[in-house]
Amino acid sequence: MNPLLERLHRYPFERLADLLAGVRPPADRYHIPMSIGEPKHQPPAFVGQALTSALDTLGTYPVAAGLAELREAMGDWLTRRFGLTAGSVDPDSMILPVNGTREGLFSFVQAAVDSTAGRLVMMPNPFYQIYEGAAILAGAEPCYLNTTAENDFLPDLDAVGDAEWQRCAVLFLCSPGNPTGAVMDEAYLRRAIELADRHDFIIASDECYADIYLDEDRPPTGLLQACHAVGREDYRRCVVFHSLSKRSSVPGLRSGFVAGDAAIIGSYRLYRTYHGCAVPLATQRASIPAWQDEAHVGTSRRLFQQKFDAVMPLLEGALDAHRPPAAFYLWARTPVEPETFTRRLFAEQHVTVLPGSYLSRVTRDGDPGADRIRISLVASVDECVAAAQRIRELCATL
Ligand SMILES: Cc1ncc(COP(=O)(O)O)c(C=O)c1O
């Protein structure tokens, strides 16, 4: 088998299962899962209806490029959401549907990296672990850029030396960030674009939380928007990843897309033809109305805002947690070592969270996840409130 498989790290949730193995939570407390980033809001009924009314497509092979109507709906959404020039994202040459961004992020790196050239794939640390696994299996070396409170949870691009940038094939950005919720502004994204031009690498911007933000008046900026701001309407060296999983609470649908530089998307389409990961036609049909509708997204976003409003005051004085600008996570410091905290919270309160170090790597500048946990506010408002009260209860005993 491919020896690179041995270099993959265990997935965070396997490590969590080991940590909690054998622990018996109190039977009189129902379980509140806050470890997985799986939105639990009601999926929109019209998406389910579109899916079932497309079952007549099961007899037809989908093609890698996807349905023209779907790519058009995605392009229209990008244009509306990020204020792009209408028509600047050509749905035929600049957009490809993927089976959720997880699959897209992974396969993109396989297509983008020259595995014979000793290349780096740069990524934030902590991170979504697919970036790292994709880099390893593509024969590249992952390079971790720590995000800490000191750098506002954004990778310090100016701390990377020229020699490293020269080896960089792909820079992963994640904004809004998982697990920190940090958002990159236009100036930050423009700096990344300058570096990509100078050192000839691709920016892969994972924006799957773009529609989950806590201030209605401040939707997070996207990479294509930063391109637009500098008149770079060919989106050269830039690709963005978007998903319906968080936006429409349909993580089981497996639907997202990649968009940007036509030359990069063209090569990636060729790769996908061989990889055989075309999105099923029923999924594509169900995705069209989801990208066209904003009402259900606003309803879901307001629920996330309500959770933060309710939970933050309860956690004050218990955990060192700050309200992030976006996404649905709290990246909190714990009063005792995070694995101990996680185990006790499960054992005594039947609440599951994730130790931060399961999402991060130790670097020469330290481990940015070492003293934190990630709390996902994905359950109902009432359950999130109950969980915050239970966290308070535990903290009072520490
Ligand atoms: C940062 C980030 N990127 C990508 C994904 C994958 O999302 P999906 O494959 O459902 O689109 C996730 C899921 O949790 C995520 O947190």
Tab-separated table of C-alpha atoms and ligand atoms in Angstrom:
chain	number	residue	atom	x	y	z
A	1	MET	CA	0.000	0.000	0.000
A	2	ASN	CA	0.987	3.636	-0.383
A	3	PRO	CA	3.536	4.276	2.429
A	4	LEU	CA	2.251	7.843	2.755
A	5	LEU	CA	-0.893	6.398	4.393
A	6	GLU	CA	1.230	5.705	7.446
A	7	ARG	CA	1.983	9.385	7.811
A	8	LEU	CA	-1.682	10.329	8.248
A	9	HIS	CA	-2.704	11.434	11.726
A	10	ARG	CA	-5.598	9.862	13.570
A	11	TYR	CA	-8.835	11.732	13.069
A	12	PRO	CA	-9.906	13.998	16.010
A	13	PHE	CA	-13.104	12.065	16.658
A	14	GLU	CA	-11.282	8.726	16.917
A	15	ARG	CA	-9.041	10.275	19.540
A	16	LEU	CA	-12.090	11.640	21.344
A	17	ALA	CA	-13.727	8.198	21.338
A	18	ASP	CA	-10.563	6.782	22.959
A	19	LEU	CA	-10.490	9.552	25.542
A	20	LEU	CA	-14.087	8.884	26.564
A	21	ALA	CA	-13.944	5.081	26.317
A	22	GLY	CA	-15.159	3.374	29.474
A	23	VAL	CA	-16.514	6.590	31.010
A	24	ARG	CA	-20.072	6.247	32.311
A	25	PRO	CA	-21.976	9.535	32.073
A	26	PRO	CA	-24.827	10.198	34.538
A	27	ALA	CA	-27.937	8.379	33.323
A	28	ASP	CA	-30.270	11.141	34.536
A	29	ARG	CA	-28.727	13.754	32.231
A	30	TYR	CA	-29.479	13.584	28.511
A	31	HIS	CA	-26.464	13.808	26.204
A	32	ILE	CA	-25.575	17.179	24.661
A	33	PRO	CA	-23.108	16.715	21.771
A	34	MET	CA	-20.927	19.774	21.210
A	35	SER	CA	-17.910	18.113	19.657
A	36	ILE	CA	-18.887	17.736	16.001
A	37	GLY	CA	-19.469	20.683	13.657
A	38	GLU	CA	-22.675	19.198	12.314
A	39	PRO	CA	-25.496	21.756	12.200
A	40	LYS	CA	-28.663	20.375	13.758
A	41	HIS	CA	-31.133	22.976	12.505
A	42	GLN	CA	-34.079	21.714	10.500
A	43	PRO	CA	-32.996	21.272	6.855
A	44	PRO	CA	-35.261	23.276	4.507
A	45	ALA	CA	-38.205	21.167	3.362
A	46	PHE	CA	-37.900	22.411	-0.217
A	47	VAL	CA	-34.432	20.854	-0.526
A	48	GLY	CA	-35.797	17.442	0.488
A	49	GLN	CA	-38.695	17.872	-1.938
A	50	ALA	CA	-36.336	18.768	-4.798
A	51	LEU	CA	-34.253	15.704	-3.943
A	52	THR	CA	-37.160	13.262	-4.012
A	53	SER	CA	-38.653	14.763	-7.136
A	54	ALA	CA	-35.303	14.167	-8.886
A	55	LEU	CA	-35.265	10.420	-8.302
A	56	ASP	CA	-35.948	9.857	-11.995
A	57	THR	CA	-32.277	10.810	-12.529
A	58	LEU	CA	-30.987	7.641	-10.849
A	59	GLY	CA	-30.707	5.937	-14.226
A	60	THR	CA	-28.258	8.521	-15.572
A	61	TYR	CA	-24.525	8.977	-14.959
A	62	PRO	CA	-23.658	12.520	-13.830
A	63	VAL	CA	-20.668	14.266	-15.448
A	64	ALA	CA	-17.838	15.998	-13.573
A	65	ALA	CA	-18.781	19.472	-14.815
A	66	GLY	CA	-22.262	19.233	-13.276
A	67	LEU	CA	-25.557	20.672	-14.520
A	68	ALA	CA	-25.383	24.077	-16.182
A	69	GLU	CA	-28.389	25.267	-14.094
A	70	LEU	CA	-26.576	24.358	-10.897
A	71	ARG	CA	-23.357	26.127	-11.882
A	72	GLU	CA	-25.420	29.145	-12.831
A	73	ALA	CA	-27.170	29.154	-9.419
A	74	MET	CA	-23.753	28.920	-7.716
A	75	GLY	CA	-22.330	31.761	-9.832
A	76	ASP	CA	-25.364	33.947	-9.110
A	77	TRP	CA	-25.003	33.266	-5.390
A	78	LEU	CA	-21.282	34.158	-5.462
A	79	THR	CA	-22.064	37.373	-7.330
A	80	ARG	CA	-24.826	38.385	-4.886
A	81	ARG	CA	-23.063	37.312	-1.723
A	82	PHE	CA	-19.700	38.919	-2.496
A	83	GLY	CA	-20.760	41.848	-4.689
A	84	LEU	CA	-18.817	40.580	-7.712
A	85	THR	CA	-19.216	41.997	-11.202
A	86	ALA	CA	-22.091	40.124	-12.859
A	87	GLY	CA	-20.726	37.629	-15.369
A	88	SER	CA	-17.155	37.765	-14.024
A	89	VAL	CA	-17.433	34.194	-12.702
A	90	ASP	CA	-18.117	32.180	-15.827
A	91	PRO	CA	-20.173	29.152	-14.683
A	92	ASP	CA	-18.778	26.985	-17.492
A	93	SER	CA	-15.068	27.506	-16.939
A	94	MET	CA	-14.804	28.784	-13.359
A	95	ILE	CA	-17.152	26.632	-11.236
A	96	LEU	CA	-17.227	22.916	-10.420
A	97	PRO	CA	-19.671	21.169	-8.071
A	98	VAL	CA	-18.147	18.833	-5.448
A	99	ASN	CA	-19.588	16.247	-3.050
A	100	GLY	CA	-19.166	18.578	-0.077
A	101	THR	CA	-16.059	20.678	0.473
A	102	ARG	CA	-14.302	17.901	2.386
A	103	GLU	CA	-14.080	15.875	-0.794
A	104	GLY	CA	-13.291	19.001	-2.821
A	105	LEU	CA	-10.485	20.194	-0.522
A	106	PHE	CA	-8.894	16.757	-0.540
A	107	SER	CA	-9.104	16.049	-4.251
A	108	PHE	CA	-8.089	19.584	-5.185
A	109	VAL	CA	-4.686	19.162	-3.557
A	110	GLN	CA	-4.134	15.856	-5.368
A	111	ALA	CA	-4.656	17.714	-8.646
A	112	ALA	CA	-2.733	20.863	-7.693
A	113	VAL	CA	0.546	19.547	-6.259
A	114	ASP	CA	3.556	18.299	-8.226
A	115	SER	CA	4.413	15.373	-5.969
A	116	THR	CA	7.955	15.119	-7.333
A	117	ALA	CA	8.994	18.663	-6.451
A	118	GLY	CA	9.305	18.739	-2.624
A	119	ARG	CA	6.479	21.237	-2.299
A	120	LEU	CA	4.815	22.683	0.794
A	121	VAL	CA	1.117	23.001	1.494
A	122	MET	CA	0.615	25.773	4.038
A	123	MET	CA	-2.309	25.758	6.414
A	124	PRO	CA	-3.531	27.408	9.588
A	125	ASN	CA	-2.876	25.584	12.866
A	126	PRO	CA	-5.351	24.567	14.386
A	127	PHE	CA	-7.107	23.439	11.231
A	128	TYR	CA	-9.613	21.246	9.477
A	129	GLN	CA	-7.603	18.049	9.310
A	130	ILE	CA	-8.402	17.290	5.670
A	131	TYR	CA	-5.894	19.996	4.621
A	132	GLU	CA	-3.099	18.047	6.261
A	133	GLY	CA	-4.163	14.606	5.010
A	134	ALA	CA	-4.578	15.978	1.496
A	135	ALA	CA	-1.060	17.457	1.587
A	136	ILE	CA	0.522	14.251	2.883
A	137	LEU	CA	-1.165	11.997	0.344
A	138	ALA	CA	-0.288	14.395	-2.474
A	139	GLY	CA	3.389	13.919	-1.586
A	140	ALA	CA	3.769	17.440	-0.198
A	141	GLU	CA	4.874	18.544	3.241
A	142	PRO	CA	2.303	20.245	5.470
A	143	CYS	CA	3.550	23.557	6.860
A	144	TYR	CA	1.634	24.815	9.899
A	145	LEU	CA	0.986	28.517	10.508
A	146	ASN	CA	-0.063	28.987	14.118
A	147	THR	CA	-3.130	31.066	14.875
A	148	THR	CA	-3.243	32.384	18.431
A	149	ALA	CA	-4.892	35.187	20.418
A	150	GLU	CA	-1.683	37.205	19.814
A	151	ASN	CA	-2.195	37.217	16.018
A	152	ASP	CA	-6.002	37.552	16.229
A	153	PHE	CA	-6.239	33.885	15.211
A	154	LEU	CA	-5.002	34.631	11.682
A	155	PRO	CA	-1.848	33.039	10.217
A	156	ASP	CA	0.993	35.581	10.246
A	157	LEU	CA	1.813	35.596	6.533
A	158	ASP	CA	4.737	37.966	7.051
A	159	ALA	CA	6.435	35.553	9.444
A	160	VAL	CA	6.957	33.052	6.594
A	161	GLY	CA	10.334	33.388	4.855
A	162	ASP	CA	10.825	33.740	1.093
A	163	ALA	CA	12.465	30.309	0.848
A	164	GLU	CA	9.335	28.682	2.278
A	165	TRP	CA	6.996	30.675	0.069
A	166	GLN	CA	9.054	29.602	-2.955
A	167	ARG	CA	8.330	25.962	-2.087
A	168	CYS	CA	4.641	26.598	-1.462
A	169	ALA	CA	2.225	24.961	-3.911
A	170	VAL	CA	-1.024	25.711	-2.075
A	171	LEU	CA	-1.848	28.079	0.778
A	172	PHE	CA	-5.005	27.035	2.620
A	173	LEU	CA	-6.943	29.853	4.204
A	174	CYS	CA	-10.042	29.224	6.303
A	175	SER	CA	-12.292	32.214	6.850
A	176	PRO	CA	-14.476	32.210	8.880
A	177	GLY	CA	-12.117	29.898	10.685
A	178	ASN	CA	-12.761	26.515	12.210
A	179	PRO	CA	-12.222	26.320	15.194
A	180	THR	CA	-11.492	29.972	16.019
A	181	GLY	CA	-14.268	31.772	14.128
A	182	ALA	CA	-11.713	34.412	13.028
A	183	VAL	CA	-12.436	36.314	9.819
A	184	MET	CA	-9.893	37.629	7.296
A	185	ASP	CA	-10.556	41.149	6.080
A	186	GLU	CA	-9.943	42.463	2.596
A	187	ALA	CA	-6.453	43.829	3.413
A	188	TYR	CA	-5.385	40.430	4.734
A	189	LEU	CA	-6.660	38.638	1.634
A	190	ARG	CA	-4.974	41.187	-0.626
A	191	ARG	CA	-1.669	40.522	1.129
A	192	ALA	CA	-2.120	36.786	0.503
A	193	ILE	CA	-2.777	37.499	-3.188
A	194	GLU	CA	0.403	39.634	-3.428
A	195	LEU	CA	2.428	36.767	-1.971
A	196	ALA	CA	0.800	34.236	-4.307
A	197	ASP	CA	1.756	36.401	-7.294
A	198	ARG	CA	5.301	36.932	-6.085
A	199	HIS	CA	5.946	33.253	-5.325
A	200	ASP	CA	3.548	31.606	-7.772
A	201	PHE	CA	1.332	29.497	-5.551
A	202	ILE	CA	-2.415	28.815	-5.385
A	203	ILE	CA	-4.614	30.202	-2.615
A	204	ALA	CA	-7.316	27.689	-1.659
A	205	SER	CA	-9.789	29.579	0.498
A	206	ASP	CA	-12.143	27.389	2.514
A	207	GLU	CA	-15.180	29.596	3.071
A	208	CYS	CA	-17.737	27.004	4.080
A	209	TYR	CA	-18.837	29.130	7.085
A	210	ALA	CA	-19.285	32.284	4.962
A	211	ASP	CA	-22.995	32.554	5.784
A	212	ILE	CA	-22.730	31.896	9.530
A	213	TYR	CA	-21.842	35.236	11.130
A	214	LEU	CA	-22.932	36.940	14.316
A	215	ASP	CA	-23.265	40.559	13.210
A	216	GLU	CA	-25.944	40.830	10.511
A	217	ASP	CA	-24.290	43.991	9.188
A	218	ARG	CA	-20.871	42.409	8.723
A	219	PRO	CA	-20.935	39.365	6.438
A	220	PRO	CA	-17.376	38.011	6.148
A	221	THR	CA	-15.334	39.022	3.112
A	222	GLY	CA	-14.379	36.297	0.634
A	223	LEU	CA	-11.248	35.794	-1.457
A	224	LEU	CA	-13.035	36.458	-4.764
A	225	GLN	CA	-14.369	39.681	-3.243
A	226	ALA	CA	-10.805	40.767	-2.440
A	227	CYS	CA	-9.879	39.948	-6.067
A	228	HIS	CA	-12.813	42.025	-7.275
A	229	ALA	CA	-11.674	44.943	-5.106
A	230	VAL	CA	-8.339	45.069	-6.944
A	231	GLY	CA	-9.855	44.501	-10.391
A	232	ARG	CA	-8.550	40.949	-10.637
A	233	GLU	CA	-11.573	39.508	-12.315
A	234	ASP	CA	-9.823	36.507	-13.774
A	235	TYR	CA	-9.338	35.441	-10.111
A	236	ARG	CA	-5.842	34.270	-11.042
A	237	ARG	CA	-4.220	31.824	-8.570
A	238	CYS	CA	-7.355	31.937	-6.395
A	239	VAL	CA	-9.968	29.271	-5.718
A	240	VAL	CA	-12.733	29.278	-3.113
A	241	PHE	CA	-14.643	26.373	-1.565
A	242	HIS	CA	-18.299	26.761	-0.578
A	243	SER	CA	-20.737	24.322	0.932
A	244	LEU	CA	-24.429	23.845	1.632
A	245	SER	CA	-23.644	21.814	4.754
A	246	LYS	CA	-23.463	24.747	7.183
A	247	ARG	CA	-25.381	27.344	5.151
A	248	SER	CA	-28.457	25.160	4.669
A	249	SER	CA	-27.980	22.643	7.533
A	250	VAL	CA	-27.730	19.743	5.083
A	251	PRO	CA	-24.362	18.085	5.857
A	252	GLY	CA	-25.823	14.756	4.710
A	253	LEU	CA	-26.567	16.065	1.219
A	254	ARG	CA	-22.831	16.343	0.433
A	255	SER	CA	-22.978	19.374	-1.783
A	256	GLY	CA	-20.579	22.215	-2.372
A	257	PHE	CA	-18.507	23.809	-5.097
A	258	VAL	CA	-15.122	25.158	-6.058
A	259	ALA	CA	-14.791	28.384	-8.019
A	260	GLY	CA	-12.075	30.684	-9.308
A	261	ASP	CA	-9.163	30.767	-11.779
A	262	ALA	CA	-10.360	29.114	-15.018
A	263	ALA	CA	-6.996	27.486	-15.787
A	264	ILE	CA	-6.863	25.858	-12.348
A	265	ILE	CA	-10.518	24.782	-12.499
A	266	GLY	CA	-9.931	23.326	-15.986
A	267	SER	CA	-7.093	21.087	-14.757
A	268	TYR	CA	-9.074	20.154	-11.671
A	269	ARG	CA	-12.052	19.167	-13.862
A	270	LEU	CA	-9.745	16.827	-15.800
A	271	TYR	CA	-8.578	15.304	-12.503
A	272	ARG	CA	-12.173	14.834	-11.312
A	273	THR	CA	-13.147	13.051	-14.527
A	274	TYR	CA	-10.672	10.316	-13.668
A	275	HIS	CA	-11.249	10.381	-9.925
A	276	GLY	CA	-14.919	9.632	-10.649
A	277	CYS	CA	-16.400	11.979	-8.084
A	278	ALA	CA	-19.165	13.612	-10.134
A	279	VAL	CA	-22.018	14.827	-7.914
A	280	PRO	CA	-25.195	12.678	-8.246
A	281	LEU	CA	-27.856	14.380	-10.348
A	282	ALA	CA	-30.506	14.263	-7.598
A	283	THR	CA	-28.078	16.039	-5.235
A	284	GLN	CA	-27.395	18.629	-7.908
A	285	ARG	CA	-31.112	19.247	-8.485
A	286	ALA	CA	-31.719	19.611	-4.738
A	287	SER	CA	-28.822	22.049	-4.451
A	288	ILE	CA	-30.167	24.525	-7.008
A	289	PRO	CA	-32.994	25.955	-4.843
A	290	ALA	CA	-30.712	25.928	-1.777
A	291	TRP	CA	-28.256	28.316	-3.462
A	292	GLN	CA	-31.147	30.445	-4.744
A	293	ASP	CA	-32.847	31.018	-1.384
A	294	GLU	CA	-31.593	33.266	1.421
A	295	ALA	CA	-34.623	33.197	3.755
A	296	HIS	CA	-33.781	29.793	5.263
A	297	VAL	CA	-30.147	30.838	5.707
A	298	GLY	CA	-31.137	33.984	7.602
A	299	THR	CA	-33.435	31.979	9.892
A	300	SER	CA	-30.671	29.537	10.702
A	301	ARG	CA	-28.099	32.306	11.211
A	302	ARG	CA	-30.380	34.063	13.699
A	303	LEU	CA	-30.623	30.828	15.676
A	304	PHE	CA	-26.812	30.719	15.914
A	305	GLN	CA	-26.805	34.359	17.034
A	306	GLN	CA	-29.410	33.548	19.723
A	307	LYS	CA	-27.226	30.711	21.004
A	308	PHE	CA	-24.181	32.937	21.386
A	309	ASP	CA	-26.357	35.629	23.055
A	310	ALA	CA	-27.670	33.075	25.559
A	311	VAL	CA	-24.493	31.107	26.193
A	312	MET	CA	-21.831	33.815	26.522
A	313	PRO	CA	-23.172	35.378	29.765
A	314	LEU	CA	-23.501	31.898	31.317
A	315	LEU	CA	-19.888	31.021	30.568
A	316	GLU	CA	-18.508	34.279	31.920
A	317	GLY	CA	-16.253	33.620	34.893
A	318	ALA	CA	-16.283	29.875	34.177
A	319	LEU	CA	-14.398	29.537	30.903
A	320	ASP	CA	-12.141	31.993	29.099
A	321	ALA	CA	-14.253	32.181	25.931
A	322	HIS	CA	-14.773	35.061	23.513
A	323	ARG	CA	-17.642	35.634	21.158
A	324	PRO	CA	-16.180	35.065	17.674
A	325	PRO	CA	-17.289	37.165	14.681
A	326	ALA	CA	-18.465	34.108	12.736
A	327	ALA	CA	-18.923	30.306	12.474
A	328	PHE	CA	-20.551	28.383	15.339
A	329	TYR	CA	-17.671	27.453	17.615
A	330	LEU	CA	-16.266	28.626	20.902
A	331	TRP	CA	-12.512	28.183	21.122
A	332	ALA	CA	-12.230	28.347	24.890
A	333	ARG	CA	-9.411	28.122	27.407
A	334	THR	CA	-10.120	25.654	30.204
A	335	PRO	CA	-9.251	26.023	33.908
A	336	VAL	CA	-7.656	22.540	33.913
A	337	GLU	CA	-5.844	20.566	31.219
A	338	PRO	CA	-8.301	20.251	28.268
A	339	GLU	CA	-8.346	16.438	28.025
A	340	THR	CA	-9.091	16.198	31.744
A	341	PHE	CA	-11.773	18.855	31.361
A	342	THR	CA	-13.331	17.042	28.384
A	343	ARG	CA	-13.381	13.708	30.214
A	344	ARG	CA	-14.853	15.167	33.375
A	345	LEU	CA	-17.460	17.170	31.473
A	346	PHE	CA	-18.611	13.950	29.841
A	347	ALA	CA	-18.372	11.868	33.018
A	348	GLU	CA	-20.136	14.344	35.295
A	349	GLN	CA	-22.381	16.370	32.970
A	350	HIS	CA	-22.901	14.231	29.843
A	351	VAL	CA	-21.695	17.002	27.526
A	352	THR	CA	-19.173	16.224	24.768
A	353	VAL	CA	-16.620	18.788	23.590
A	354	LEU	CA	-13.322	18.373	21.725
A	355	PRO	CA	-9.832	18.986	23.169
A	356	GLY	CA	-8.131	21.701	21.111
A	357	SER	CA	-4.932	19.730	20.646
A	358	TYR	CA	-6.883	17.193	18.568
A	359	LEU	CA	-7.202	19.948	15.948
A	360	SER	CA	-3.648	21.288	16.120
A	361	ARG	CA	-0.008	20.280	15.781
A	362	VAL	CA	2.995	21.039	17.937
A	363	THR	CA	5.349	23.415	16.115
A	364	ARG	CA	8.568	25.125	17.170
A	365	ASP	CA	6.354	28.019	18.337
A	366	GLY	CA	4.301	25.678	20.510
A	367	ASP	CA	0.897	24.038	20.222
A	368	PRO	CA	-1.871	26.608	19.678
A	369	GLY	CA	-4.530	24.100	20.738
A	370	ALA	CA	-2.808	22.936	23.916
A	371	ASP	CA	-4.868	24.887	26.436
A	372	ARG	CA	-8.220	24.992	24.659
A	373	ILE	CA	-11.356	23.076	23.802
A	374	ARG	CA	-13.720	23.508	20.881
A	375	ILE	CA	-17.399	23.809	21.723
A	376	SER	CA	-19.816	23.520	18.766
A	377	LEU	CA	-23.077	25.381	19.244
A	378	VAL	CA	-24.966	23.053	16.926
A	379	ALA	CA	-27.699	21.707	19.218
A	380	SER	CA	-30.948	23.633	19.858
A	381	VAL	CA	-30.890	26.961	21.737
A	382	ASP	CA	-32.312	25.246	24.861
A	383	GLU	CA	-29.739	22.459	24.730
A	384	CYS	CA	-26.892	24.941	24.290
A	385	VAL	CA	-28.137	26.866	27.326
A	386	ALA	CA	-28.384	23.632	29.334
A	387	ALA	CA	-24.842	22.710	28.248
A	388	ALA	CA	-23.487	26.114	29.304
A	389	GLN	CA	-25.126	25.690	32.712
A	390	ARG	CA	-23.580	22.245	33.066
A	391	ILE	CA	-20.155	23.612	32.061
A	392	ARG	CA	-20.574	26.247	34.793
A	393	GLU	CA	-21.461	23.535	37.280
A	394	LEU	CA	-18.358	21.552	36.403
A	395	CYS	CA	-16.126	24.640	36.559
A	396	ALA	CA	-17.436	25.414	40.061
A	397	THR	CA	-15.999	22.095	41.254
A	398	LEU	CA	-12.530	22.514	39.704
B	1	LIG	C1	-13.358	24.286	7.869
B	1	LIG	C2	-14.175	23.220	7.234
B	1	LIG	N1	-14.028	22.999	5.930
B	1	LIG	C3	-14.732	22.047	5.299
B	1	LIG	C4	-15.642	21.264	5.987
B	1	LIG	C5	-16.373	20.191	5.236
B	1	LIG	O1	-17.687	20.496	5.013
B	1	LIG	P1	-18.548	19.742	3.915
B	1	LIG	O2	-17.713	18.632	3.345
B	1	LIG	O3	-19.742	19.228	4.615
B	1	LIG	O4	-18.852	20.770	2.865
B	1	LIG	C6	-15.833	21.468	7.350
B	1	LIG	C7	-16.792	20.616	8.103
B	1	LIG	O5	-16.855	20.603	9.291
B	1	LIG	C8	-15.090	22.471	7.987
B	1	LIG	O6	-15.217	22.716	9.294
